[in-house]
Structure formats: C-alpha cells, structure tokens
PDB file of C-alpha atoms and ligand atoms in Angstrom:
ATOM      1  CA  MET A   7     -16.055 -12.979 -12.683  1.00 93.00           C
ATOM      2  CA  ASP A   8     -16.946  -9.346 -13.564  1.00 96.00           C
ATOM      3  CA  LYS A   9     -15.016  -8.180 -16.477  1.00 97.00           C
ATOM      4  CA  ASN A  10     -14.936  -4.516 -15.419  1.00 97.00           C
ATOM      5  CA  LEU A  11     -13.325  -5.506 -12.009  1.00 97.00           C
ATOM      6  CA  LEU A  12     -10.944  -7.976 -13.629  1.00 98.00           C
ATOM      7  CA  ASP A  13      -9.718  -5.007 -15.991  1.00 98.00           C
ATOM      8  CA  GLU A  14      -9.543  -2.587 -13.073  1.00 97.00           C
ATOM      9  CA  VAL A  15      -7.190  -5.101 -11.194  1.00 98.00           C
ATOM     10  CA  LEU A  16      -5.116  -5.635 -14.396  1.00 98.00           C
ATOM     11  CA  GLY A  17      -4.866  -1.894 -14.690  1.00 98.00           C
ATOM     12  CA  VAL A  18      -3.805  -1.256 -11.143  1.00 98.00           C
ATOM     13  CA  ALA A  19      -1.156  -4.012 -11.375  1.00 98.00           C
ATOM     14  CA  ALA A  20       0.050  -2.414 -14.570  1.00 97.00           C
ATOM     15  CA  ARG A  21       0.278   1.050 -12.983  1.00 97.00           C
ATOM     16  CA  VAL A  22       2.124  -0.319  -9.980  1.00 97.00           C
ATOM     17  CA  VAL A  23       4.731  -1.975 -12.278  1.00 97.00           C
ATOM     18  CA  GLY A  24       4.797   1.126 -14.228  1.00 95.00           C
ATOM     19  CA  SER A  25       5.444   3.350 -11.255  1.00 94.00           C
ATOM     20  CA  GLY A  26       8.676   1.547 -10.499  1.00 93.00           C
ATOM     21  CA  ALA A  27       7.637   1.092  -6.734  1.00 95.00           C
ATOM     22  CA  ILE A  28       8.061  -2.704  -7.006  1.00 96.00           C
ATOM     23  CA  SER A  29      10.994  -5.046  -6.767  1.00 96.00           C
ATOM     24  CA  ALA A  30      12.676  -6.504  -9.779  1.00 95.00           C
ATOM     25  CA  ASN A  31      10.756  -9.748  -9.693  1.00 95.00           C
ATOM     26  CA  GLY A  32       7.500  -7.908  -9.519  1.00 95.00           C
ATOM     27  CA  HIS A  33       6.349  -9.620  -6.419  1.00 95.00           C
ATOM     28  CA  GLY A  34       3.305  -8.261  -4.704  1.00 95.00           C
ATOM     29  CA  ASN A  35      -0.497  -8.453  -4.453  1.00 96.00           C
ATOM     30  CA  VAL A  36      -3.233  -5.977  -5.451  1.00 97.00           C
ATOM     31  CA  SER A  37      -6.834  -6.325  -4.137  1.00 98.00           C
ATOM     32  CA  ILE A  38      -9.882  -4.124  -4.706  1.00 98.00           C
ATOM     33  CA  ARG A  39     -13.100  -4.367  -2.704  1.00 98.00           C
ATOM     34  CA  VAL A  40     -16.000  -5.349  -4.644  1.00 97.00           C
ATOM     35  CA  PRO A  41     -18.581  -2.507  -4.067  1.00 93.00           C
ATOM     36  CA  GLY A  42     -21.748  -3.513  -1.925  1.00 92.00           C
ATOM     37  CA  ALA A  43     -20.233  -7.094  -1.311  1.00 94.00           C
ATOM     38  CA  ASP A  44     -18.162  -8.696   1.316  1.00 96.00           C
ATOM     39  CA  GLU A  45     -15.679  -9.642  -1.401  1.00 97.00           C
ATOM     40  CA  MET A  46     -12.416  -8.552  -3.117  1.00 98.00           C
ATOM     41  CA  TYR A  47     -10.698  -9.251  -6.335  1.00 98.00           C
ATOM     42  CA  TYR A  48      -7.302 -10.444  -5.338  1.00 97.00           C
ATOM     43  CA  THR A  49      -4.212 -11.079  -7.478  1.00 97.00           C
ATOM     44  CA  SER A  50      -3.131 -14.665  -6.805  1.00 94.00           C
ATOM     45  CA  ALA A  51      -0.180 -14.836  -9.402  1.00 93.00           C
ATOM     46  CA  PRO A  52       3.305 -14.700  -7.910  1.00 90.00           C
ATOM     47  CA  SER A  53       4.075 -11.525  -9.840  1.00 95.00           C
ATOM     48  CA  LEU A  54       2.428  -8.372 -10.820  1.00 97.00           C
ATOM     49  CA  LYS A  55       4.451  -8.144 -14.058  1.00 97.00           C
ATOM     50  CA  GLY A  56       2.501  -9.694 -16.986  1.00 95.00           C
ATOM     51  CA  LEU A  57      -0.541 -10.287 -14.851  1.00 96.00           C
ATOM     52  CA  THR A  58      -3.349 -11.946 -16.808  1.00 97.00           C
ATOM     53  CA  PRO A  59      -7.180 -12.602 -15.740  1.00 97.00           C
ATOM     54  CA  GLU A  60      -6.121 -16.050 -14.597  1.00 96.00           C
ATOM     55  CA  GLY A  61      -3.966 -14.574 -11.962  1.00 96.00           C
ATOM     56  CA  ILE A  62      -6.914 -12.990 -10.268  1.00 97.00           C
ATOM     57  CA  ALA A  63      -9.184 -14.610  -7.753  1.00 97.00           C
ATOM     58  CA  ARG A  64     -12.463 -13.722  -6.173  1.00 97.00           C
ATOM     59  CA  VAL A  65     -12.122 -13.978  -2.365  1.00 97.00           C
ATOM     60  CA  GLY A  66     -14.586 -13.352   0.395  1.00 97.00           C
ATOM     61  CA  LEU A  67     -13.596 -11.008   3.166  1.00 96.00           C
ATOM     62  CA  ASP A  68     -13.636 -13.948   5.440  1.00 95.00           C
ATOM     63  CA  GLY A  69     -10.682 -15.345   3.338  1.00 94.00           C
ATOM     64  CA  THR A  70     -12.721 -17.894   1.511  1.00 94.00           C
ATOM     65  CA  LEU A  71     -12.081 -18.510  -2.235  1.00 95.00           C
ATOM     66  CA  ILE A  72     -15.287 -17.965  -4.213  1.00 97.00           C
ATOM     67  CA  GLU A  73     -13.986 -18.097  -7.787  1.00 97.00           C
ATOM     68  CA  GLY A  74     -10.640 -18.572  -9.577  1.00 96.00           C
ATOM     69  CA  GLN A  75      -7.444 -20.112  -8.311  1.00 93.00           C
ATOM     70  CA  LEU A  76      -5.602 -19.271  -5.049  1.00 92.00           C
ATOM     71  CA  PRO A  77      -2.331 -21.177  -4.643  1.00 88.00           C
ATOM     72  CA  PRO A  78      -1.359 -21.572  -0.913  1.00 84.00           C
ATOM     73  CA  ILE A  79       1.648 -19.303  -1.174  1.00 80.00           C
ATOM     74  CA  GLN A  80      -0.480 -16.390  -2.231  1.00 79.00           C
ATOM     75  CA  GLY A  81      -3.439 -17.526  -0.007  1.00 80.00           C
ATOM     76  CA  ALA A  82      -1.118 -17.131   2.814  1.00 82.00           C
ATOM     77  CA  VAL A  83      -1.219 -13.224   2.730  1.00 90.00           C
ATOM     78  CA  VAL A  84      -4.846 -12.869   2.006  1.00 95.00           C
ATOM     79  CA  ALA A  85      -5.375 -12.122   5.669  1.00 95.00           C
ATOM     80  CA  MET A  86      -3.411  -9.015   5.371  1.00 94.00           C
ATOM     81  CA  HIS A  87      -5.606  -7.700   2.836  1.00 96.00           C
ATOM     82  CA  THR A  88      -8.969  -8.676   4.373  1.00 96.00           C
ATOM     83  CA  ALA A  89      -7.828  -7.243   7.787  1.00 96.00           C
ATOM     84  CA  MET A  90      -7.476  -3.855   6.093  1.00 96.00           C
ATOM     85  CA  TYR A  91     -11.044  -4.066   4.637  1.00 97.00           C
ATOM     86  CA  ALA A  92     -12.530  -5.100   7.845  1.00 95.00           C
ATOM     87  CA  ASP A  93     -10.623  -2.310   9.807  1.00 95.00           C
ATOM     88  CA  GLY A  94     -11.295   0.527   7.204  1.00 95.00           C
ATOM     89  CA  PRO A  95     -14.870   0.585   5.921  1.00 94.00           C
ATOM     90  CA  ASP A  96     -13.827   3.186   3.485  1.00 95.00           C
ATOM     91  CA  VAL A  97     -10.778   1.180   2.168  1.00 97.00           C
ATOM     92  CA  GLY A  98     -11.235   0.235  -1.491  1.00 98.00           C
ATOM     93  CA  CYS A  99      -7.847  -1.073  -2.445  1.00 98.00           C
ATOM     94  CA  VAL A 100      -4.784  -2.743  -0.662  1.00 98.00           C
ATOM     95  CA  LEU A 101      -1.425  -2.913  -2.230  1.00 98.00           C
ATOM     96  CA  HIS A 102       1.538  -5.085  -1.090  1.00 97.00           C
ATOM     97  CA  THR A 103       4.899  -4.847  -2.702  1.00 97.00           C
ATOM     98  CA  HIS A 104       8.520  -5.259  -1.931  1.00 97.00           C
ATOM     99  CA  SER A 105       9.421  -1.833  -3.362  1.00 98.00           C
ATOM    100  CA  PRO A 106      13.263  -1.808  -2.847  1.00 98.00           C
ATOM    101  CA  TYR A 107      13.914   1.423  -1.020  1.00 98.00           C
ATOM    102  CA  ALA A 108      10.971   1.078   1.379  1.00 98.00           C
ATOM    103  CA  THR A 109      11.765  -2.509   1.864  1.00 98.00           C
ATOM    104  CA  ALA A 110      15.423  -1.607   3.013  1.00 98.00           C
ATOM    105  CA  PHE A 111      13.751   0.375   5.936  1.00 98.00           C
ATOM    106  CA  ALA A 112      11.467  -2.630   6.520  1.00 98.00           C
ATOM    107  CA  VAL A 113      14.450  -5.024   6.593  1.00 98.00           C
ATOM    108  CA  ALA A 114      16.273  -2.555   8.959  1.00 98.00           C
ATOM    109  CA  ASN A 115      13.240  -2.391  11.010  1.00 98.00           C
ATOM    110  CA  ARG A 116      13.194   1.309  10.795  1.00 98.00           C
ATOM    111  CA  PRO A 117      10.341   3.633  10.206  1.00 98.00           C
ATOM    112  CA  ILE A 118      10.288   6.130   7.458  1.00 98.00           C
ATOM    113  CA  HIS A 119      10.037   9.597   8.986  1.00 98.00           C
ATOM    114  CA  CYS A 120       8.522  12.765   7.468  1.00 97.00           C
ATOM    115  CA  TRP A 121      11.317  13.664   5.350  1.00 97.00           C
ATOM    116  CA  ILE A 122       9.476  14.845   2.330  1.00 96.00           C
ATOM    117  CA  GLU A 123       6.359  16.912   2.067  1.00 94.00           C
ATOM    118  CA  ALA A 124       4.379  14.438   0.285  1.00 94.00           C
ATOM    119  CA  LEU A 125       4.236  12.166   3.263  1.00 96.00           C
ATOM    120  CA  ALA A 126       2.567  14.851   5.157  1.00 93.00           C
ATOM    121  CA  MET A 127       0.184  15.604   2.350  1.00 92.00           C
ATOM    122  CA  PHE A 128      -0.999  11.966   2.180  1.00 93.00           C
ATOM    123  CA  GLY A 129      -1.698  10.875   5.746  1.00 93.00           C
ATOM    124  CA  LEU A 130       1.933  10.055   6.762  1.00 95.00           C
ATOM    125  CA  ALA A 131       2.856  13.289   8.637  1.00 94.00           C
ATOM    126  CA  ASP A 132       4.038  11.086  11.544  1.00 95.00           C
ATOM    127  CA  GLY A 133       6.034   8.918   8.965  1.00 97.00           C
ATOM    128  CA  VAL A 134       5.448   5.347   7.889  1.00 98.00           C
ATOM    129  CA  PRO A 135       5.341   2.956  11.004  1.00 98.00           C
ATOM    130  CA  VAL A 136       6.923  -0.486  11.173  1.00 98.00           C
ATOM    131  CA  ALA A 137       4.700  -3.500  12.036  1.00 98.00           C
ATOM    132  CA  ALA A 138       6.905  -6.001  13.860  1.00 97.00           C
ATOM    133  CA  TYR A 139       7.960  -9.161  12.066  1.00 96.00           C
ATOM    134  CA  GLY A 140       5.582 -12.124  11.946  1.00 93.00           C
ATOM    135  CA  PRO A 141       5.486 -15.068   9.531  1.00 90.00           C
ATOM    136  CA  ARG A 142       3.782 -13.902   6.252  1.00 85.00           C
ATOM    137  CA  GLY A 143       0.026 -13.561   6.574  1.00 83.00           C
ATOM    138  CA  SER A 144       0.014 -15.126   9.987  1.00 89.00           C
ATOM    139  CA  ALA A 145      -2.381 -14.119  12.811  1.00 92.00           C
ATOM    140  CA  GLU A 146       0.685 -12.610  14.546  1.00 94.00           C
ATOM    141  CA  ALA A 147       1.758 -10.676  11.305  1.00 94.00           C
ATOM    142  CA  VAL A 148      -1.979  -9.141  11.193  1.00 95.00           C
ATOM    143  CA  ALA A 149      -1.939  -8.421  14.759  1.00 96.00           C
ATOM    144  CA  ASN A 150       1.294  -6.553  14.454  1.00 97.00           C
ATOM    145  CA  ILE A 151      -0.046  -4.595  11.471  1.00 96.00           C
ATOM    146  CA  ARG A 152      -2.986  -3.387  13.486  1.00 96.00           C
ATOM    147  CA  ALA A 153      -0.882  -2.586  16.438  1.00 96.00           C
ATOM    148  CA  ALA A 154       1.376  -0.285  14.195  1.00 97.00           C
ATOM    149  CA  VAL A 155      -1.344   1.466  12.191  1.00 94.00           C
ATOM    150  CA  ARG A 156      -3.117   4.564  13.594  1.00 91.00           C
ATOM    151  CA  PRO A 157      -6.492   5.799  12.260  1.00 90.00           C
ATOM    152  CA  GLY A 158      -6.047   7.609   8.930  1.00 91.00           C
ATOM    153  CA  VAL A 159      -2.560   6.234   8.189  1.00 96.00           C
ATOM    154  CA  PRO A 160      -2.620   4.574   4.856  1.00 97.00           C
ATOM    155  CA  ALA A 161       0.673   2.669   4.682  1.00 98.00           C
ATOM    156  CA  VAL A 162       2.799   0.393   6.961  1.00 98.00           C
ATOM    157  CA  LEU A 163       6.260  -1.263   6.587  1.00 98.00           C
ATOM    158  CA  LEU A 164       6.273  -4.938   7.272  1.00 97.00           C
ATOM    159  CA  ALA A 165       9.469  -5.731   9.069  1.00 97.00           C
ATOM    160  CA  ASN A 166      11.776  -8.052   7.394  1.00 96.00           C
ATOM    161  CA  HIS A 167       9.245  -8.109   4.412  1.00 95.00           C
ATOM    162  CA  GLY A 168       7.910  -5.111   2.401  1.00 97.00           C
ATOM    163  CA  VAL A 169       5.221  -2.624   2.308  1.00 98.00           C
ATOM    164  CA  LEU A 170       1.465  -2.508   2.690  1.00 98.00           C
ATOM    165  CA  VAL A 171      -0.639   0.329   1.356  1.00 98.00           C
ATOM    166  CA  PHE A 172      -4.542   0.680   1.846  1.00 98.00           C
ATOM    167  CA  HIS A 173      -6.696   3.619   0.653  1.00 97.00           C
ATOM    168  CA  ARG A 174      -9.960   4.411  -0.621  1.00 97.00           C
ATOM    169  CA  THR A 175      -9.236   4.130  -4.328  1.00 97.00           C
ATOM    170  CA  PRO A 176      -6.528   2.411  -6.342  1.00 97.00           C
ATOM    171  CA  GLN A 177      -5.235   5.664  -7.588  1.00 96.00           C
ATOM    172  CA  LEU A 178      -4.634   6.937  -4.044  1.00 97.00           C
ATOM    173  CA  ALA A 179      -2.982   3.663  -3.091  1.00 97.00           C
ATOM    174  CA  ILE A 180      -0.733   3.683  -6.014  1.00 97.00           C
ATOM    175  CA  LEU A 181       0.207   7.344  -5.300  1.00 97.00           C
ATOM    176  CA  VAL A 182       0.919   6.612  -1.555  1.00 97.00           C
ATOM    177  CA  GLY A 183       3.038   3.517  -2.509  1.00 98.00           C
ATOM    178  CA  GLY A 184       5.109   5.591  -4.839  1.00 97.00           C
ATOM    179  CA  VAL A 185       5.445   8.491  -2.276  1.00 97.00           C
ATOM    180  CA  VAL A 186       6.597   5.958   0.400  1.00 98.00           C
ATOM    181  CA  GLU A 187       9.314   4.606  -1.978  1.00 98.00           C
ATOM    182  CA  GLU A 188      10.505   8.013  -3.056  1.00 98.00           C
ATOM    183  CA  ALA A 189      10.774   9.038   0.583  1.00 98.00           C
ATOM    184  CA  ALA A 190      12.674   6.075   1.285  1.00 98.00           C
ATOM    185  CA  GLN A 191      15.123   6.299  -1.652  1.00 98.00           C
ATOM    186  CA  ALA A 192      15.660  10.096  -0.926  1.00 98.00           C
ATOM    187  CA  ALA A 193      16.541   9.243   2.711  1.00 98.00           C
ATOM    188  CA  ILE A 194      18.971   6.569   1.668  1.00 98.00           C
ATOM    189  CA  ASN A 195      20.599   8.918  -0.793  1.00 98.00           C
ATOM    190  CA  ALA A 196      20.685  11.734   1.882  1.00 98.00           C
ATOM    191  CA  ARG A 197      22.810   9.535   4.065  1.00 97.00           C
ATOM    192  CA  ALA A 198      25.669  10.258   1.660  1.00 97.00           C
ATOM    193  CA  VAL A 199      25.411  14.000   2.570  1.00 97.00           C
ATOM    194  CA  GLY A 200      24.703  14.179   6.224  1.00 97.00           C
ATOM    195  CA  GLY A 201      21.520  12.140   6.620  1.00 97.00           C
ATOM    196  CA  PRO A 202      17.811  12.989   6.036  1.00 97.00           C
ATOM    197  CA  VAL A 203      16.326  15.663   8.278  1.00 97.00           C
ATOM    198  CA  GLU A 204      12.629  15.724   9.424  1.00 96.00           C
ATOM    199  CA  ILE A 205      10.150  18.361   8.489  1.00 94.00           C
ATOM    200  CA  PRO A 206       9.271  20.218  11.745  1.00 93.00           C
ATOM    201  CA  ALA A 207       5.844  18.997  13.037  1.00 90.00           C
ATOM    202  CA  ASP A 208       4.092  22.227  12.891  1.00 88.00           C
ATOM    203  CA  LEU A 209       5.169  22.731   9.332  1.00 89.00           C
ATOM    204  CA  ARG A 210       3.922  19.319   8.398  1.00 89.00           C
ATOM    205  CA  ALA A 211       0.184  20.250   9.358  1.00 84.00           C
ATOM    206  CA  ALA A 212       0.736  23.514   7.198  1.00 84.00           C
ATOM    207  CA  ALA A 213       1.853  21.319   4.197  1.00 79.00           C
ATOM    208  CA  LEU A 214      -1.326  19.284   4.493  1.00 79.00           C
ATOM    209  CA  GLN A 215      -3.575  22.379   4.908  1.00 82.00           C
ATOM    210  CA  ARG A 216      -2.054  24.149   1.984  1.00 80.00           C
ATOM    211  CA  ALA A 217      -2.394  20.887  -0.148  1.00 77.00           C
ATOM    212  CA  MET A 218      -6.163  20.825   0.856  1.00 77.00           C
ATOM    213  CA  ALA A 219      -6.673  24.347   0.161  1.00 78.00           C
ATOM    214  CA  PHE A 220      -5.403  24.001  -3.435  1.00 72.00           C
ATOM    215  CA  ASP A 221      -7.535  20.929  -3.724  1.00 72.00           C
ATOM    216  CA  THR A 222     -10.674  22.845  -2.751  1.00 74.00           C
ATOM    217  CA  ALA A 223      -9.707  25.915  -4.832  1.00 75.00           C
ATOM    218  CA  GLY A 224      -9.174  23.566  -7.957  1.00 70.00           C
ATOM    219  CA  THR A 225      -7.088  24.683 -10.898  1.00 65.00           C
ATOM    220  CA  LYS A 226      -7.748  28.096 -11.973  1.00 63.00           C
ATOM    221  CA  THR A 227      -7.649  28.909 -15.802  1.00 63.00           C
ATOM    222  CA  ALA A 228      -7.374  32.213 -17.361  1.00 59.00           C
TER     223      ALA A 228
HETATM  224 ZN1  LIG B 303       5.434 -10.075   0.331  1.00 62.80          ZN
END
C-alpha cells in the first residue's frame, strides 16, 4: 500500500478523534479516494482511536478488497462509503462516526435544523437530513441515504445509527463533522432555555455569501 495514503488516513483518523466529534469507544470509519483510481483507503479497524496501518484496507469502489484485512463487521458498511464516491465524483473523503450529540438526533429520527451559522456556511442551510433506518450497510440503508441527500449536501444523519459526512477533502469533511456535532450539542443545550430557533432562510443565504466574500478577499494584512 502507498505509505503517503496510509499516513493521510492515519492523520485524518487522529484529527477526527482529536476533534471530539466521536463516541467514547471511537467507533467509526474514515475513507479517502485514491486519486485517479476506482479505489479507496478504508479503515477496517473497529475504532479510530489508536489506529495503525494494519487497520487500513485498500478497497475497490465496487466493494472488492484489494489489499489488507477487512473483517465482515467493518466490511458491512463499505457500501455506505463507495456509494458516496459513486454519487459524488468530487468527493474525496467519507467519514462515519457515532458523534454523541448528532447521534442523539439520529436516534430520535429528527433532523438538525439550521440553528447555527456554520451549517449555512458549509452546505447545510437546509439542515442535516435523516436517512431512514436500514440495517447497517444494507442496500436498503444505502438507498435511504441516497433518498435523503440533496446535491451539494455534505452530511446526513443515519437513523438509529450515527452520522455520515462526505466532502472534497478530508479537511472539509472533518470540519463539517465538527459543525454538525456542535449544532446538535447547542440545540440539546438550548432545550433547557426555550429550545433552538432556526436562522431565517433568507439570512442563511446571506451568511454563506458573506463567508464566500471573505474567502475570495483573503486575509488582509497591514
Ligand atoms: Zn456506525
């Protein structure tokens, strides 16, 4: 296997763990698309905590194991990752976690609405949808994810399971995973003080435009 890609996956896993947007047992999977090939590097270890190169497999986007180990329990959710690469030609990284607050919404079968500005800024102005439950990694589960996700939306809650994030780069995927968890946590805390309130739809678009304008302008220095 390619050492640079292995290191990249190890780095992504470590950053997801470091971000805190993960359950206590560290369960989850990271994958990155191999540039120019119909393959991904996929974490086949049960936890992202303490991941080693032995916990990473090279898997075809048709789901075939090419190199490394793929225990059946981790192999079961491969289809969730390959479907995101198939549907999004620009998708370079897929993350799956059971980050606690977002998973609370997934377990409640409730979407996360646009309660914080960062959601609007990162493609989730309409909130994070919920994909209906299907046994993990099954054709039904994958079909439900596809039914829930609109073009340009980079995250989905998996009912009674967890969160799936897919983006162009690992950096963006990690960022979106963190924003989704932050919004969920804030909303649950807000329930103690009257409940979360959505940002008005027209202002969500304004938040995105403002973020893009800053992005284009770059940081000005004196
Ligand atoms: Zn899971």
